[in-house]
mmCIF file with all atom_site columns, C-alpha atoms in Angstrom:
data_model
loop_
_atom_site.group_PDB
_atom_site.id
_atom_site.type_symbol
_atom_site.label_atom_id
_atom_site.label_alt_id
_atom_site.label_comp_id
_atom_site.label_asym_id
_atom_site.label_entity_id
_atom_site.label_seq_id
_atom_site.pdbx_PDB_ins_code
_atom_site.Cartn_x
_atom_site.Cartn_y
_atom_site.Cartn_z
_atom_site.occupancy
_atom_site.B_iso_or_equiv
_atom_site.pdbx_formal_charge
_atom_site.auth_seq_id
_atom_site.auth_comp_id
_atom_site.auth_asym_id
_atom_site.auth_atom_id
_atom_site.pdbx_PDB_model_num
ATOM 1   C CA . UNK Q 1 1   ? 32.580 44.141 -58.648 1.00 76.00 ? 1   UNK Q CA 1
ATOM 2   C CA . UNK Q 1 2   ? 35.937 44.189 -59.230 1.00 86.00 ? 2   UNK Q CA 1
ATOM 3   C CA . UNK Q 1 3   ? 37.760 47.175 -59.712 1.00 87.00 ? 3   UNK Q CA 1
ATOM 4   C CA . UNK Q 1 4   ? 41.259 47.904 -60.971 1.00 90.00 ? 4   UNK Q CA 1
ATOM 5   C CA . UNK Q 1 5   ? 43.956 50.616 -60.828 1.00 91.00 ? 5   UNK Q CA 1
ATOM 6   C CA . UNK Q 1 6   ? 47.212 51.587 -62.314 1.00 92.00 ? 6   UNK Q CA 1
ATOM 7   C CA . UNK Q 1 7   ? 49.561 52.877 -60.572 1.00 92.00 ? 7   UNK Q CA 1
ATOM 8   C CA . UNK Q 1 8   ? 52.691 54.304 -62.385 1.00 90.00 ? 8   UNK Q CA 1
ATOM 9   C CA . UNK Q 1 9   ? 54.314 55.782 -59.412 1.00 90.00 ? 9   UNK Q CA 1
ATOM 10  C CA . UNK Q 1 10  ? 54.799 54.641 -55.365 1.00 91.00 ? 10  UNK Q CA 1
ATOM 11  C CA . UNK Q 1 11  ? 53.396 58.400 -55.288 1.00 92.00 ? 11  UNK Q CA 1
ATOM 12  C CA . UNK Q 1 12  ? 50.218 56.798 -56.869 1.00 92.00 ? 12  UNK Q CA 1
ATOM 13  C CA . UNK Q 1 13  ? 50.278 53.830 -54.842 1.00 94.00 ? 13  UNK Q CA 1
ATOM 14  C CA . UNK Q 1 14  ? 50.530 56.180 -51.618 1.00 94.00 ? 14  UNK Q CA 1
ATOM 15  C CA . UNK Q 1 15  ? 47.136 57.600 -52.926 1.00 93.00 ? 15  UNK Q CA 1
ATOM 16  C CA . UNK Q 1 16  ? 45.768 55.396 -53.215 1.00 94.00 ? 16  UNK Q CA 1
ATOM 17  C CA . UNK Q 1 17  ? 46.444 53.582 -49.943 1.00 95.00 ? 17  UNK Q CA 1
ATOM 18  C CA . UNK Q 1 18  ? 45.162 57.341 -48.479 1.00 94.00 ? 18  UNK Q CA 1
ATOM 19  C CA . UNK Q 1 19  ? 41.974 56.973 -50.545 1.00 93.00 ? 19  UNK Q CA 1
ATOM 20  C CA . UNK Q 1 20  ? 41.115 53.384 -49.114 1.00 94.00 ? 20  UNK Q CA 1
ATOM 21  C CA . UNK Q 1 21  ? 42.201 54.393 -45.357 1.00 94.00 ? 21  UNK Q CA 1
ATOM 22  C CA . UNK Q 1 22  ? 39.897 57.148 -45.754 1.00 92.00 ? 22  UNK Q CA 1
ATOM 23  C CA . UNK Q 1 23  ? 37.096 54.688 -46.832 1.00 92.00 ? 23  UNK Q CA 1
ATOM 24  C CA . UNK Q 1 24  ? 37.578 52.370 -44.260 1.00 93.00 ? 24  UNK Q CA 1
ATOM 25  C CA . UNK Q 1 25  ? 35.800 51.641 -40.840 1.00 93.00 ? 25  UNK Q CA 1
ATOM 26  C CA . UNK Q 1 26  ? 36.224 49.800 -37.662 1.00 96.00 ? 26  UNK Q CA 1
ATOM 27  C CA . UNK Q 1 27  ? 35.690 45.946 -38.340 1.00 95.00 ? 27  UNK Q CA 1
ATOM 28  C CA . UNK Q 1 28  ? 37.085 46.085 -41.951 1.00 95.00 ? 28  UNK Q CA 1
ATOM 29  C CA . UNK Q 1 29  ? 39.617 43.153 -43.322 1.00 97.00 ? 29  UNK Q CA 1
ATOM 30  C CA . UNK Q 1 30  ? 41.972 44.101 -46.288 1.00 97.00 ? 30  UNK Q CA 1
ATOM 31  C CA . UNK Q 1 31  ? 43.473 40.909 -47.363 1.00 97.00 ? 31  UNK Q CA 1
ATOM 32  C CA . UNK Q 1 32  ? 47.055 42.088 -49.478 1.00 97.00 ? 32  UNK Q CA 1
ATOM 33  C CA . UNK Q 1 33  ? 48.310 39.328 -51.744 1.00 97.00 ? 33  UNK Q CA 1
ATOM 34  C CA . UNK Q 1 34  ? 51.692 40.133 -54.208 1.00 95.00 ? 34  UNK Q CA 1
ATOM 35  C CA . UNK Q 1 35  ? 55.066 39.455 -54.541 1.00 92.00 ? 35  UNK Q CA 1
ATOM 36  C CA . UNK Q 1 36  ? 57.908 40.704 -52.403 1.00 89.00 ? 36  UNK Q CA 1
ATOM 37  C CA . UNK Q 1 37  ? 58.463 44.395 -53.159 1.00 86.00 ? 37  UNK Q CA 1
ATOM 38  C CA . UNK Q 1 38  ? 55.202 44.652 -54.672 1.00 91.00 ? 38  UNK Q CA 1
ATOM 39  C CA . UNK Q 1 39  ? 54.086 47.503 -52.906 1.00 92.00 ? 39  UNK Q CA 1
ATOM 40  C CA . UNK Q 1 40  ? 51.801 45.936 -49.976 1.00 94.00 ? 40  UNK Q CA 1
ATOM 41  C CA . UNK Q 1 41  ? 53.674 48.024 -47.323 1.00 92.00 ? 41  UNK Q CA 1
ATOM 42  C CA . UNK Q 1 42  ? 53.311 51.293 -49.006 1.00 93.00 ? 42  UNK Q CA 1
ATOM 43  C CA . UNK Q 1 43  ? 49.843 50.544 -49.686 1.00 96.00 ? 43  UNK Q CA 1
ATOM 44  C CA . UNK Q 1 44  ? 49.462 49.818 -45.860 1.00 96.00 ? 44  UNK Q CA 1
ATOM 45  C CA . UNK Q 1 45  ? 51.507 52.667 -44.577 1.00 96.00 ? 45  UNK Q CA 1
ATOM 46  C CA . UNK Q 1 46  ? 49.522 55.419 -46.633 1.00 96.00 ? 46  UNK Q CA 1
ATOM 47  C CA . UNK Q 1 47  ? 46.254 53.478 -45.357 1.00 96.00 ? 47  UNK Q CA 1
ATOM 48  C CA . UNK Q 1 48  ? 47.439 54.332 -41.848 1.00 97.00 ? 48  UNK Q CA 1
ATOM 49  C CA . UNK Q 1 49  ? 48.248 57.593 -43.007 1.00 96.00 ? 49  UNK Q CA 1
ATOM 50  C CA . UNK Q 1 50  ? 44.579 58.221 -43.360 1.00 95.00 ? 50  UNK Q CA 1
ATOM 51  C CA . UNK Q 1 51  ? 43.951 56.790 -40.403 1.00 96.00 ? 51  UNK Q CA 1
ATOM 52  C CA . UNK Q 1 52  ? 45.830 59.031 -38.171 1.00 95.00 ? 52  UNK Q CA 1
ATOM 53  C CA . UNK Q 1 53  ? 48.534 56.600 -37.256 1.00 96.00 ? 53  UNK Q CA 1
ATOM 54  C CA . UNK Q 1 54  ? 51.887 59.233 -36.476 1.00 93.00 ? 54  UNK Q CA 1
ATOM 55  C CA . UNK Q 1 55  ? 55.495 57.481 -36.829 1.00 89.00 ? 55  UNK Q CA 1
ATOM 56  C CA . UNK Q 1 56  ? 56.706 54.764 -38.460 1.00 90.00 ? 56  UNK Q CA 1
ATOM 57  C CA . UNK Q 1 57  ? 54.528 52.130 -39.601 1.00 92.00 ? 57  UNK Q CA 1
ATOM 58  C CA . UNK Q 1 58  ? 57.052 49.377 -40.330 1.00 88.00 ? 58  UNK Q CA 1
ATOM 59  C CA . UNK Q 1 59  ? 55.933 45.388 -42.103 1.00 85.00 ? 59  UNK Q CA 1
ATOM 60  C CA . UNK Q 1 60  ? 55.802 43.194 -39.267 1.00 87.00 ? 60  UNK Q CA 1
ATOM 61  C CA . UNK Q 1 61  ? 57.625 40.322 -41.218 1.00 82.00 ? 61  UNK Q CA 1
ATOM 62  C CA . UNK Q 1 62  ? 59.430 39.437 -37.997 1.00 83.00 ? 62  UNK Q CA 1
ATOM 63  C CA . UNK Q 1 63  ? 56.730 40.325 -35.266 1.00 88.00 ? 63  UNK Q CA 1
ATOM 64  C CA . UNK Q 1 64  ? 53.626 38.709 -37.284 1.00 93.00 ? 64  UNK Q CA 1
ATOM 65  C CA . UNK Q 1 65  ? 51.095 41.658 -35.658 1.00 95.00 ? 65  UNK Q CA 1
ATOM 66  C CA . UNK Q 1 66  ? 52.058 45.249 -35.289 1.00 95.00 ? 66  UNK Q CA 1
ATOM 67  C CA . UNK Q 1 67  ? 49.143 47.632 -33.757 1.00 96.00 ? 67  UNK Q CA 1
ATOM 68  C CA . UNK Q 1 68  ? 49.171 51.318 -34.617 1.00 96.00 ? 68  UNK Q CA 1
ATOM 69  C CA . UNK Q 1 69  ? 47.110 53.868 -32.678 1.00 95.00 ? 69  UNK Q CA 1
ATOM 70  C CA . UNK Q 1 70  ? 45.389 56.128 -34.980 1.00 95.00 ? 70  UNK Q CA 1
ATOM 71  C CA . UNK Q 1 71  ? 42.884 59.281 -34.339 1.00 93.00 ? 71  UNK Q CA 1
ATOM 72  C CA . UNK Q 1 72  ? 40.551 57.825 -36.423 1.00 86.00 ? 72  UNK Q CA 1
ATOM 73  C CA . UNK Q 1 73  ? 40.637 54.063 -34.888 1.00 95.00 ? 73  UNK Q CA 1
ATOM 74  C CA . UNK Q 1 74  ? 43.654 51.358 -34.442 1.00 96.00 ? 74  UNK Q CA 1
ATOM 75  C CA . UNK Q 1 75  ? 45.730 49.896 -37.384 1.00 97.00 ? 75  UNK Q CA 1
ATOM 76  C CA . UNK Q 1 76  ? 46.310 45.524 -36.949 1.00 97.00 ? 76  UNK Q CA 1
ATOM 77  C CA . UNK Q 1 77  ? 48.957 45.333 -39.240 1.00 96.00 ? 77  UNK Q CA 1
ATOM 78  C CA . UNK Q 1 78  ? 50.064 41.372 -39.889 1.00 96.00 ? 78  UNK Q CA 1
ATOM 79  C CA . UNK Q 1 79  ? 52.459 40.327 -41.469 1.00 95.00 ? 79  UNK Q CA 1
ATOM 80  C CA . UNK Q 1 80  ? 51.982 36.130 -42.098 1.00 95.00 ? 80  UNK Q CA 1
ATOM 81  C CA . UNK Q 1 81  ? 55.275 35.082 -44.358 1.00 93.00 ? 81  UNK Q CA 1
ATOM 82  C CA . UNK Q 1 82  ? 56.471 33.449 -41.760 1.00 91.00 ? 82  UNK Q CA 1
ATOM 83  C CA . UNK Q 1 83  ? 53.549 31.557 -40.459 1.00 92.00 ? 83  UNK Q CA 1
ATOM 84  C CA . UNK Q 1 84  ? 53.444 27.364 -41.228 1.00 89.00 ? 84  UNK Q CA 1
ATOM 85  C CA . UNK Q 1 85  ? 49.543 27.856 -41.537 1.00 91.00 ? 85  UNK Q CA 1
ATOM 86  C CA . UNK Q 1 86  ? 46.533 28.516 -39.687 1.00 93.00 ? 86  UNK Q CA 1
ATOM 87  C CA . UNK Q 1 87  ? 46.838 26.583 -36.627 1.00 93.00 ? 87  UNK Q CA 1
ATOM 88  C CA . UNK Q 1 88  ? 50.140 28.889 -36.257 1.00 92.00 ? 88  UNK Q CA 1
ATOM 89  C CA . UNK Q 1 89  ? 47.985 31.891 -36.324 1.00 92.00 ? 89  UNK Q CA 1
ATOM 90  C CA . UNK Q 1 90  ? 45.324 30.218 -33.410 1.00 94.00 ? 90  UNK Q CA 1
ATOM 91  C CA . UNK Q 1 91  ? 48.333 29.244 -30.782 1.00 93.00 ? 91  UNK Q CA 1
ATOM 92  C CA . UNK Q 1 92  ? 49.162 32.131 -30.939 1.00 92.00 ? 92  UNK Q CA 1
ATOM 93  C CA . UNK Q 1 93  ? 46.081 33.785 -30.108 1.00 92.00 ? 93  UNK Q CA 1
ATOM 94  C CA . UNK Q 1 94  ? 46.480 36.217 -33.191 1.00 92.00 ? 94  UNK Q CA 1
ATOM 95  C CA . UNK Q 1 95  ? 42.817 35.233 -34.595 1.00 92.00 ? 95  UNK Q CA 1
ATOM 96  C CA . UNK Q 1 96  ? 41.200 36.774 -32.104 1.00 93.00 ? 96  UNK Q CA 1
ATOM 97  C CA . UNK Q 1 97  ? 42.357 40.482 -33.637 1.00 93.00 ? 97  UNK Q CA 1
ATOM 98  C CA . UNK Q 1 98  ? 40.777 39.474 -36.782 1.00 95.00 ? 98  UNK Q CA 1
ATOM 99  C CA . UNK Q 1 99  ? 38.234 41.335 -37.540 1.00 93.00 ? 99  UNK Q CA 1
ATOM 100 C CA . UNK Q 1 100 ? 38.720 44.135 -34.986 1.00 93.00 ? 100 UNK Q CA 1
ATOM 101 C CA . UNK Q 1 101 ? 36.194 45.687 -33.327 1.00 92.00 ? 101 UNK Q CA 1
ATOM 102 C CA . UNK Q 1 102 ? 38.199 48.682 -32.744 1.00 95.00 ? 102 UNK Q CA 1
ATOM 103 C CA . UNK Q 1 103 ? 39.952 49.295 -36.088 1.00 96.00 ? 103 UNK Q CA 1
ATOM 104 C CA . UNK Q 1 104 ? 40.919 47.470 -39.496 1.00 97.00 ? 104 UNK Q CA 1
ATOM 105 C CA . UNK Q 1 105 ? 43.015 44.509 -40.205 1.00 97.00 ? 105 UNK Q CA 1
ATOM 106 C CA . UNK Q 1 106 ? 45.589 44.774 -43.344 1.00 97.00 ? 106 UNK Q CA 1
ATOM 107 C CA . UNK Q 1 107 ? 46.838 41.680 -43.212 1.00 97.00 ? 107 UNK Q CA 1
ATOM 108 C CA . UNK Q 1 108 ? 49.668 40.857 -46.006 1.00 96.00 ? 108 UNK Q CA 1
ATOM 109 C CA . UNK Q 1 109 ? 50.178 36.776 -47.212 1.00 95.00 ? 109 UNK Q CA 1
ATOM 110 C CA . UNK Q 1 110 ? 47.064 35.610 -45.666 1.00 96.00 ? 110 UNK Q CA 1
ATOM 111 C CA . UNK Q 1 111 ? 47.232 32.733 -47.536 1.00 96.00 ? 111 UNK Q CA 1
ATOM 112 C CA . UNK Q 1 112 ? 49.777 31.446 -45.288 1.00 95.00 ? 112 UNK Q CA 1
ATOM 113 C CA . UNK Q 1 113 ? 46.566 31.541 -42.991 1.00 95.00 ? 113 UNK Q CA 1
ATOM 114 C CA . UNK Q 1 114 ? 44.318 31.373 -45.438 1.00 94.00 ? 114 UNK Q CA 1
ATOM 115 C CA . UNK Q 1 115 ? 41.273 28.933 -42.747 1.00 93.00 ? 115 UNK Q CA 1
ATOM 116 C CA . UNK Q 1 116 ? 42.015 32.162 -40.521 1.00 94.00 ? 116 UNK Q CA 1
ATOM 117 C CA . UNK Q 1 117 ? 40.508 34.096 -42.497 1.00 95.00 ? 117 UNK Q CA 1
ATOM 118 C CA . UNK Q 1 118 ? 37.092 36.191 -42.512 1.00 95.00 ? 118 UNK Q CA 1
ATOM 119 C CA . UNK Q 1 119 ? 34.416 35.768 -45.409 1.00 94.00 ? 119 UNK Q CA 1
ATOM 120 C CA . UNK Q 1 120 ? 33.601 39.471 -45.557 1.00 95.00 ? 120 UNK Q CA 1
ATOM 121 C CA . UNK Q 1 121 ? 36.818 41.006 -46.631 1.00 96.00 ? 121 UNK Q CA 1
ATOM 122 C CA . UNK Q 1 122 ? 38.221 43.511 -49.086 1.00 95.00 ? 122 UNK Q CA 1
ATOM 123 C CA . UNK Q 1 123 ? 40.760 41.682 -51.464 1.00 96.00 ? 123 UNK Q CA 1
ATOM 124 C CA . UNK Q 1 124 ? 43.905 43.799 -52.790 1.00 97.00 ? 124 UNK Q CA 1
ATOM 125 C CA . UNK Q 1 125 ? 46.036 41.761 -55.249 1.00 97.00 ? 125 UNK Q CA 1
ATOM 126 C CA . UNK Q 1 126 ? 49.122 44.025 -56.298 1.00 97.00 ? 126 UNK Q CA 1
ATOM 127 C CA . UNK Q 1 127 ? 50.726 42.805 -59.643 1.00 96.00 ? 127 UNK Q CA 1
ATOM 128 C CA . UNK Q 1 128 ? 53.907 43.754 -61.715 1.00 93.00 ? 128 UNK Q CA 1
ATOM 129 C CA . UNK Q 1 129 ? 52.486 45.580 -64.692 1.00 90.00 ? 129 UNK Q CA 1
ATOM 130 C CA . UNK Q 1 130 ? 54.138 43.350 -67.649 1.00 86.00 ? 130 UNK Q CA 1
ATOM 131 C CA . UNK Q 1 131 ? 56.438 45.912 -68.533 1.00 81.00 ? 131 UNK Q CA 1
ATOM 132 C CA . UNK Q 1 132 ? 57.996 45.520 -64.946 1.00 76.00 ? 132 UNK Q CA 1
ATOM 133 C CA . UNK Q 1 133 ? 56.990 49.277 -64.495 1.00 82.00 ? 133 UNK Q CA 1
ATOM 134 C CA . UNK Q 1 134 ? 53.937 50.539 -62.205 1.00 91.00 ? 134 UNK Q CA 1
ATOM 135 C CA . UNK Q 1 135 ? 51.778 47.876 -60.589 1.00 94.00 ? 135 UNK Q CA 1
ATOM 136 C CA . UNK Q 1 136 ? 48.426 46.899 -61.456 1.00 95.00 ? 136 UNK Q CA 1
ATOM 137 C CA . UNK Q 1 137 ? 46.142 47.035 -58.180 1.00 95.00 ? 137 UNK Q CA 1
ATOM 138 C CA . UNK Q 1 138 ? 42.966 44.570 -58.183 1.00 95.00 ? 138 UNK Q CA 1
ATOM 139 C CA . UNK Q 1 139 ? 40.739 45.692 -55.250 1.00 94.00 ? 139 UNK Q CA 1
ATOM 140 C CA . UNK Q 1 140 ? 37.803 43.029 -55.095 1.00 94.00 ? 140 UNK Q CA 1
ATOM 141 C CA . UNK Q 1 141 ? 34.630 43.305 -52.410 1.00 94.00 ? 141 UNK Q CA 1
ATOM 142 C CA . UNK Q 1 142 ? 33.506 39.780 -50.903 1.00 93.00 ? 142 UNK Q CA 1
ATOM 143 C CA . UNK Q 1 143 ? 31.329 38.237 -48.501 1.00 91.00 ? 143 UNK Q CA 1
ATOM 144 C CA . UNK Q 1 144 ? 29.495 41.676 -47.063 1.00 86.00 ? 144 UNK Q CA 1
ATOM 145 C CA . UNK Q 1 145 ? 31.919 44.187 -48.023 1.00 89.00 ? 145 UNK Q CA 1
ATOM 146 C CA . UNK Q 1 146 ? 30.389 47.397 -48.610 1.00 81.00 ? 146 UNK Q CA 1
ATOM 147 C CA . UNK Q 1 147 ? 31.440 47.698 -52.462 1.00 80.00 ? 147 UNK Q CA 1
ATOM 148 C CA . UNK Q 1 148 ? 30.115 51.265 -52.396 1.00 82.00 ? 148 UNK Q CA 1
ATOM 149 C CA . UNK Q 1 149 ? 32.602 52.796 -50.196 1.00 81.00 ? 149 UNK Q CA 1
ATOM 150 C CA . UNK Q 1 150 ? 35.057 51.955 -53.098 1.00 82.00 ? 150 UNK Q CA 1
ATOM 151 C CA . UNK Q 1 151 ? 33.476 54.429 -55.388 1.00 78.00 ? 151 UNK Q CA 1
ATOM 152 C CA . UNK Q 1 152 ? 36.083 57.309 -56.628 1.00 73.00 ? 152 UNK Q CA 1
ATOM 153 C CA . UNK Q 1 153 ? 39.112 55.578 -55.954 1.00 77.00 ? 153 UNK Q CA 1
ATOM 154 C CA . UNK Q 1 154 ? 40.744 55.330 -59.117 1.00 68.00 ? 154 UNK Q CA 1
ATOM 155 C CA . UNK Q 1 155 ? 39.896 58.327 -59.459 1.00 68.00 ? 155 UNK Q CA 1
ATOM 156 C CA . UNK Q 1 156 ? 41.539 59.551 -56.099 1.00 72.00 ? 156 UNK Q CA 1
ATOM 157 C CA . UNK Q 1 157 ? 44.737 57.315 -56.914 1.00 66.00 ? 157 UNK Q CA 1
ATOM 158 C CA . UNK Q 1 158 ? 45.427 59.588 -60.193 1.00 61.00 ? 158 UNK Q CA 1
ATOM 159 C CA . UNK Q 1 159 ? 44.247 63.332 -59.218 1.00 62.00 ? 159 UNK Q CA 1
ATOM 160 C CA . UNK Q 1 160 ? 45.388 62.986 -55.464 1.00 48.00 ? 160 UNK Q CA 1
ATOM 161 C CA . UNK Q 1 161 ? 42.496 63.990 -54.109 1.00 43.00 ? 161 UNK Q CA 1
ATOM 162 C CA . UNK Q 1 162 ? 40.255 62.096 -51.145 1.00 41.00 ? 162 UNK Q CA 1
ATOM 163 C CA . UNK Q 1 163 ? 37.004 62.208 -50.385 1.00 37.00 ? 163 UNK Q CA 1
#
């Protein structure tokens, strides 16, 4: 199942980013694939949002692995752009955070990593829309993702509501 979403506005994008936070639970991967500016940070920072995460919830281009305490459970926000490939990733220990057992993984360019990665993930691919305005958000369920819990969030991205 794949399922895809429009979103005009960053307003949209931040609710839909709420929506999925709201959906997710400890042990969850969201791989985010896109181009620079595409929105993969916003997307994040309204996930954490949901989450319960307080302050600022900045990309951790420079840091790889930024870790936000939410009420609901912790945030493992990477950021691989930097990394030369997997075996970067394992020196550094930073596979051992993926998946968490305390909270989710967003984890933006993991193709940089891509070996690192877990089978059972939830896929975002953010894409221009051709007219250069709004994005076109591709969420896709693999390995044992629980598909279900995606249910109602197009819906949630355009009326602003949660579940």
């Amino acid at each position: 199942m794949n399922l895809q979403v429009f979103c005009e506005t960053e307003e949209q994008m931040q609710r839909l980013g709420q929506s999925l936070g709201a959906r997710l639970r400890p042990g969850d991967v969201v791989l985010l694939r896109g181009e620079m500016g595409a929105g993969k940070s916003v997307l994040t920072r309204a996930a954490a949002r949901a989450l319960g995460v307080e302050g600022p919830v900045p990309s951790p281009t420079f840091t790889i692995l930024n870790i936000h305490e939410g009420r609901a459970m912790k945030l493992y926000h990477f950021d691989l752009y930097r990394l030369e490939g997997a075996d970067a990733l394992f020196e550094m220990g930073l596979d051992e955070f993926i998946p968490a057992r305390d909270g989710v993984c967003f984890i933006e360019w993991p193709q940089m990593a891509q070996e690192a990665m877990p089978l059972d993930v939830l896929e975002i691919v953010i894409d221009y829309a051709q007219d250069g305005m709004g994005r076109v958000v591709t969420l896709t369920p693999q390995g044992g993702f629980n598909e279900t819990r995606l249910e109602g969030i197009c819906a949630d991205a355009h009326e602003g509501g949660t579940p």
